[in-house]
Coordinates of C-alpha atoms in Angstrom, one line a residue:
M1 CA 66.7 75.9 -25.2
E2 CA 64.9 75.4 -22.0
V3 CA 63.8 77.5 -19.0
N4 CA 62.6 75.5 -16.0
G5 CA 62.5 72.4 -18.2
K6 CA 60.3 74.0 -20.9
P7 CA 61.8 74.7 -24.3
M8 CA 62.4 78.4 -24.7
K9 CA 60.7 78.5 -28.1
E10 CA 57.5 77.2 -26.5
M11 CA 57.3 80.0 -23.9
D12 CA 54.3 82.3 -24.4
V13 CA 54.3 86.1 -24.1
Q14 CA 53.5 86.1 -20.3
E15 CA 56.3 83.6 -19.5
V16 CA 58.8 85.7 -21.5
K17 CA 57.7 88.8 -19.6
E18 CA 58.2 87.1 -16.2
F19 CA 61.6 85.9 -17.4
I20 CA 62.7 89.4 -18.5
E21 CA 61.4 90.9 -15.2
Q22 CA 64.0 88.9 -13.3
E23 CA 66.9 90.5 -15.2
F24 CA 65.8 93.9 -16.4
E25 CA 63.7 96.9 -15.2
S26 CA 59.9 96.4 -15.3
G27 CA 59.6 98.8 -18.2
V28 CA 61.6 96.5 -20.4
A29 CA 59.4 93.5 -19.5
E30 CA 56.3 95.6 -20.3
K31 CA 57.6 96.6 -23.7
F32 CA 58.4 92.9 -24.5
E33 CA 54.7 92.3 -23.7
V34 CA 53.5 95.2 -25.9
Q35 CA 55.6 93.9 -28.8
K36 CA 54.2 90.4 -28.2
I37 CA 57.6 88.7 -27.7
D38 CA 57.2 85.0 -27.1
G39 CA 60.0 82.5 -26.7
K40 CA 60.7 81.9 -30.3
T41 CA 60.8 85.6 -31.1
M42 CA 63.1 86.3 -28.1
V43 CA 65.6 83.7 -29.5
M44 CA 65.5 85.5 -32.9
L45 CA 65.8 88.9 -31.1
A46 CA 68.9 87.7 -29.3
K47 CA 70.5 86.3 -32.4
G48 CA 70.3 89.3 -34.6
A49 CA 67.9 92.1 -34.0
T50 CA 68.3 95.6 -35.5
K51 CA 68.9 98.6 -33.3
E52 CA 65.4 99.7 -33.8
Q53 CA 64.0 96.3 -32.8
Y54 CA 66.0 96.3 -29.6
E55 CA 64.9 99.8 -28.7
A56 CA 61.3 99.0 -29.4
C57 CA 61.7 96.3 -26.7
G58 CA 63.1 98.8 -24.3
L59 CA 66.8 97.6 -24.7
M60 CA 68.2 101.1 -25.2
T61 CA 71.9 100.5 -24.3
V62 CA 74.5 98.2 -25.8
A63 CA 74.9 96.7 -22.3
E64 CA 71.3 95.7 -22.1
Q65 CA 71.3 94.3 -25.6
L66 CA 74.4 92.2 -24.9
K67 CA 72.9 91.1 -21.6
L68 CA 69.9 89.6 -23.5
R69 CA 72.2 87.8 -25.8
T70 CA 74.2 86.4 -22.9
L71 CA 71.1 85.3 -21.1
V72 CA 69.8 83.4 -24.2
N73 CA 73.2 81.9 -24.9
T74 CA 74.0 80.8 -21.3
A75 CA 75.4 77.3 -20.6
V76 CA 75.9 76.3 -24.3
D77 CA 75.7 72.6 -24.7
D78 CA 77.9 71.5 -27.7
N79 CA 75.8 68.3 -28.0
E80 CA 72.7 70.3 -28.8
S81 CA 71.7 72.7 -31.5
G82 CA 70.6 75.3 -29.0
C83 CA 71.4 76.1 -25.4
T84 CA 69.9 75.7 -22.0
I85 CA 68.9 78.7 -19.8
T86 CA 69.5 78.0 -16.1
A87 CA 66.3 79.0 -14.2
V88 CA 66.8 82.2 -12.3
K89 CA 65.0 82.3 -9.0
P90 CA 63.3 85.7 -8.5
K91 CA 65.1 87.6 -5.7
K92 CA 62.2 90.1 -5.2
P93 CA 58.5 89.6 -5.5
S94 CA 57.0 90.3 -8.9
K95 CA 54.2 92.9 -9.5
A96 CA 51.8 90.0 -10.0
Q97 CA 52.7 88.6 -6.5
L98 CA 52.3 92.0 -4.9
K99 CA 48.8 92.4 -6.4
D100 CA 47.7 89.1 -5.0
I101 CA 48.7 89.7 -1.4
S102 CA 46.5 91.2 1.3
E103 CA 46.8 94.9 2.2
M104 CA 48.3 94.1 5.5
N105 CA 51.0 92.0 4.0
S106 CA 51.7 94.7 1.4
R107 CA 52.2 97.2 4.2
I108 CA 54.5 94.9 6.1
Y109 CA 56.6 94.2 3.0
K110 CA 56.9 97.9 2.2
T111 CA 57.9 98.6 5.8
K112 CA 60.7 96.0 5.6
R113 CA 61.9 97.5 2.3
K114 CA 62.1 100.9 3.9
A115 CA 64.1 99.5 6.8
I116 CA 66.5 98.0 4.3
R117 CA 66.8 101.3 2.4
A118 CA 67.4 103.2 5.6
A119 CA 70.1 100.7 6.8
T120 CA 71.8 100.8 3.4
I121 CA 72.1 104.6 3.3
K122 CA 73.2 104.6 6.9
R123 CA 76.0 102.2 6.0
W124 CA 77.1 104.1 2.9
P125 CA 76.0 107.7 3.3
G126 CA 76.9 110.7 1.1
N127 CA 78.4 110.5 -2.4
D128 CA 80.8 107.6 -1.9
I129 CA 78.8 104.7 -3.3
P130 CA 80.8 101.4 -3.3
N131 CA 81.4 99.3 -6.3
F132 CA 81.3 95.6 -5.3
K133 CA 83.1 94.2 -8.4
K134 CA 86.5 92.9 -7.3
N135 CA 86.2 94.8 -4.0
K136 CA 86.5 92.2 -1.2
V137 CA 86.1 94.8 1.6
A138 CA 82.9 96.2 0.1
C139 CA 81.6 92.7 -0.5
D140 CA 82.3 91.7 3.1
E141 CA 80.4 94.9 4.3
L142 CA 77.5 94.0 2.0
N143 CA 77.3 90.4 3.3
Q144 CA 77.5 91.7 6.9
L145 CA 74.6 94.1 6.3
V146 CA 72.5 91.4 4.7
E147 CA 73.1 89.2 7.7
E148 CA 72.2 92.0 10.1
L149 CA 68.9 92.7 8.3
S150 CA 67.9 89.1 7.6
E151 CA 66.5 88.5 11.1
D152 CA 64.0 91.4 10.9
C153 CA 63.5 92.0 7.2
C154 CA 62.9 88.5 5.7
F155 CA 59.2 88.0 4.8
E156 CA 58.1 84.4 4.3
P157 CA 54.6 85.2 2.7
L158 CA 56.4 86.6 -0.3
K159 CA 59.5 84.3 -0.1
F160 CA 61.5 87.5 0.5
G161 CA 64.8 86.2 2.1
R162 CA 68.5 87.0 2.1
D163 CA 68.7 87.1 -1.7
G164 CA 65.8 89.6 -1.8
I165 CA 67.4 91.8 0.9
R166 CA 70.7 91.8 -1.0
Q167 CA 69.0 92.7 -4.2
H168 CA 67.1 95.6 -2.6
V169 CA 70.3 96.9 -1.1
L170 CA 71.9 96.9 -4.5
D171 CA 68.8 98.5 -6.1
V172 CA 69.0 101.4 -3.6
L173 CA 72.7 101.9 -4.2
N174 CA 72.2 101.8 -8.0
E175 CA 69.4 104.4 -7.8
R176 CA 71.7 106.7 -5.7
R177 CA 74.5 106.1 -8.2
R178 CA 72.2 107.1 -11.1
H179 CA 71.2 110.3 -9.3
R180 CA 74.9 111.1 -8.8
R181 CA 75.4 110.8 -12.5
N182 CA 72.6 113.3 -13.0
G183 CA 74.3 115.8 -10.8
Y184 CA 72.7 115.3 -7.4
D185 CA 74.8 115.9 -4.3
Y186 CA 73.9 113.8 -1.4
T187 CA 76.1 115.9 1.0
T188 CA 73.8 118.9 0.5
P189 CA 70.2 118.8 1.9
D190 CA 67.6 119.4 -0.8
K191 CA 65.1 122.2 -0.5
R192 CA 62.4 120.0 1.0
T193 CA 64.8 119.1 3.8
L194 CA 65.5 122.8 4.5
K195 CA 61.8 123.6 4.5
R196 CA 61.0 120.8 7.0
K197 CA 63.7 122.2 9.2
T198 CA 62.2 125.7 9.0
D199 CA 58.7 124.6 9.6
S200 CA 59.4 122.1 12.3
T201 CA 58.3 122.8 15.9
E202 CA 60.4 120.0 17.2
S203 CA 63.6 120.4 19.1
T204 CA 67.0 121.0 17.4
E205 CA 68.1 117.5 18.5
S206 CA 65.1 115.9 16.9
I207 CA 65.7 117.8 13.6
E208 CA 69.3 116.7 13.5
D209 CA 68.3 113.1 14.1
T210 CA 66.1 113.1 10.9
S211 CA 68.1 115.4 8.6
G212 CA 70.6 112.8 7.7
D213 CA 68.1 110.5 6.1
T214 CA 65.8 113.0 4.5
D215 CA 66.9 112.2 1.0
L216 CA 65.5 108.7 1.6
E217 CA 62.0 110.1 1.4
G218 CA 62.5 111.8 -1.9
M219 CA 65.5 110.9 -4.1
D220 CA 65.7 107.2 -3.5
E221 CA 62.2 106.0 -2.7
T222 CA 60.4 105.0 -5.8
D223 CA 58.1 102.0 -6.0
E224 CA 59.2 98.6 -7.2
N225 CA 62.1 98.7 -9.7
D226 CA 62.7 102.4 -9.1
A227 CA 62.5 103.9 -12.6
L228 CA 59.6 106.1 -13.6
P229 CA 57.1 104.4 -15.9
E230 CA 57.3 105.7 -19.4
K231 CA 53.7 107.2 -19.4
T232 CA 54.4 109.0 -16.1
A233 CA 57.6 110.5 -17.5
Q234 CA 55.8 111.7 -20.6
L235 CA 53.0 113.3 -18.5
I236 CA 55.6 115.1 -16.4
I237 CA 57.3 116.5 -19.5
C238 CA 54.0 117.6 -21.0
V239 CA 53.0 119.5 -17.8
A240 CA 56.5 121.0 -17.3
F241 CA 56.6 122.3 -20.9
N242 CA 52.8 123.2 -21.0
A243 CA 52.4 120.8 -23.9
I244 CA 49.3 118.9 -25.0
R245 CA 51.3 115.9 -26.3
V246 CA 54.9 114.8 -25.7
A247 CA 55.4 115.0 -29.4
D248 CA 54.9 118.8 -29.2
V249 CA 58.1 119.0 -27.1
Q250 CA 61.2 119.1 -29.3
R251 CA 64.3 117.2 -28.4
T252 CA 66.3 120.4 -28.5
Q253 CA 64.1 121.8 -25.8
L254 CA 64.7 118.8 -23.6
A255 CA 68.4 118.9 -24.2
S256 CA 68.5 122.6 -23.4
S257 CA 66.6 122.1 -20.1
A258 CA 68.7 119.2 -19.1
K259 CA 71.8 121.2 -19.6
A260 CA 70.4 124.1 -17.6
L261 CA 69.7 121.7 -14.8
G262 CA 73.3 120.5 -14.9
L263 CA 72.4 117.0 -16.1
K264 CA 75.1 115.1 -17.9
D265 CA 74.9 113.3 -21.3
T266 CA 72.4 115.6 -23.0
K267 CA 73.1 113.9 -26.3
K268 CA 70.8 111.1 -25.6
D269 CA 67.9 110.2 -27.9
K270 CA 64.6 111.9 -27.1
S271 CA 63.0 109.0 -25.2
S272 CA 66.0 108.7 -22.9
L273 CA 66.1 112.5 -22.4
I274 CA 62.4 112.4 -21.4
Q275 CA 63.1 109.8 -18.8
T276 CA 66.1 111.5 -17.3
L277 CA 64.7 115.0 -17.3
A278 CA 61.3 113.9 -15.9
Q279 CA 63.0 112.1 -13.1
S280 CA 65.2 115.1 -12.3
L281 CA 62.2 117.5 -12.4
L282 CA 60.4 115.3 -9.9
D283 CA 63.4 114.8 -7.7
R284 CA 64.2 118.5 -7.5
G285 CA 60.7 119.6 -6.7
Y286 CA 59.8 121.3 -10.0
V287 CA 56.8 119.0 -10.5
K288 CA 54.8 117.0 -8.0
V289 CA 53.0 113.7 -8.7
T290 CA 50.2 112.5 -6.5
G291 CA 49.1 109.0 -6.2
D292 CA 50.7 105.8 -7.6
L293 CA 53.5 106.6 -10.0
G294 CA 52.5 103.6 -12.1
N295 CA 48.9 104.8 -12.6
V296 CA 48.6 108.5 -13.1
S297 CA 46.7 110.9 -15.2
R298 CA 47.5 114.5 -16.1
D299 CA 45.4 115.7 -13.2
N300 CA 47.9 114.0 -10.9
V301 CA 50.8 116.0 -12.2
K302 CA 51.3 119.6 -10.9
K303 CA 54.0 122.1 -11.9
I304 CA 55.3 123.6 -8.7
K305 CA 57.8 126.1 -10.0
P306 CA 59.4 127.2 -13.3
F307 CA 62.8 125.9 -14.3

């Protein structure tokens, strides 16, 4: 098995992490690193891991587990005992790349991402989020949007081109789709939107111009890879439930609160409930997190209102 010409079994932990980052959320790659998964171990994992082993690596769903198996068994060569993995060119910059660039380039990149997000929501507003599988009309619209954005939103210092733009459009839509599954209605302005309208001293016309995109600033804008980091989600739950440790919060409490907030699929395992409920509490303004979501302490998390 080879990746970029290197036998997969010879990949070290960092190389495996970078490979996983290209296909899964960053949290999965981080758990691979925590579990010290190198190339040899990844092959064993894909061939026959237990449910507990998959979950320890962040692969919580059957779809994610099957995806890993598919990745490891791509392009099977009958003349060899293993298989060859076709190298996947990263579509978006990795966290390591973002840490190495200058502050100015970082700001430029984030500005371009925000422009892509705004254009995506303008093209597909409301709750009608397209599915591009076997949908030629939607695919044509996606290709057209990518072409329209490519002139202004490509960024050579990070090799962020058309593929990166396309991927970010899909990431934005996937995040909105996930919020819809959790019960959020994009046709109804959230409370932050209404408060801004009340407090604003601008003209009515100005308010109307901005109200259509207000959910961009809250519901859909998370930093790279969208999902809340596990530690941040746990801190949100601790603060929301006035608990010292996340272990002090029972799964039944989480399920009850999720049901009260109208969230679906409250039969998830505890770790999944923590992630879903924490995201919902943050999105709906029950808690507030200041600073970088990827590096917070309990002091950064504030409970705004009871739920």
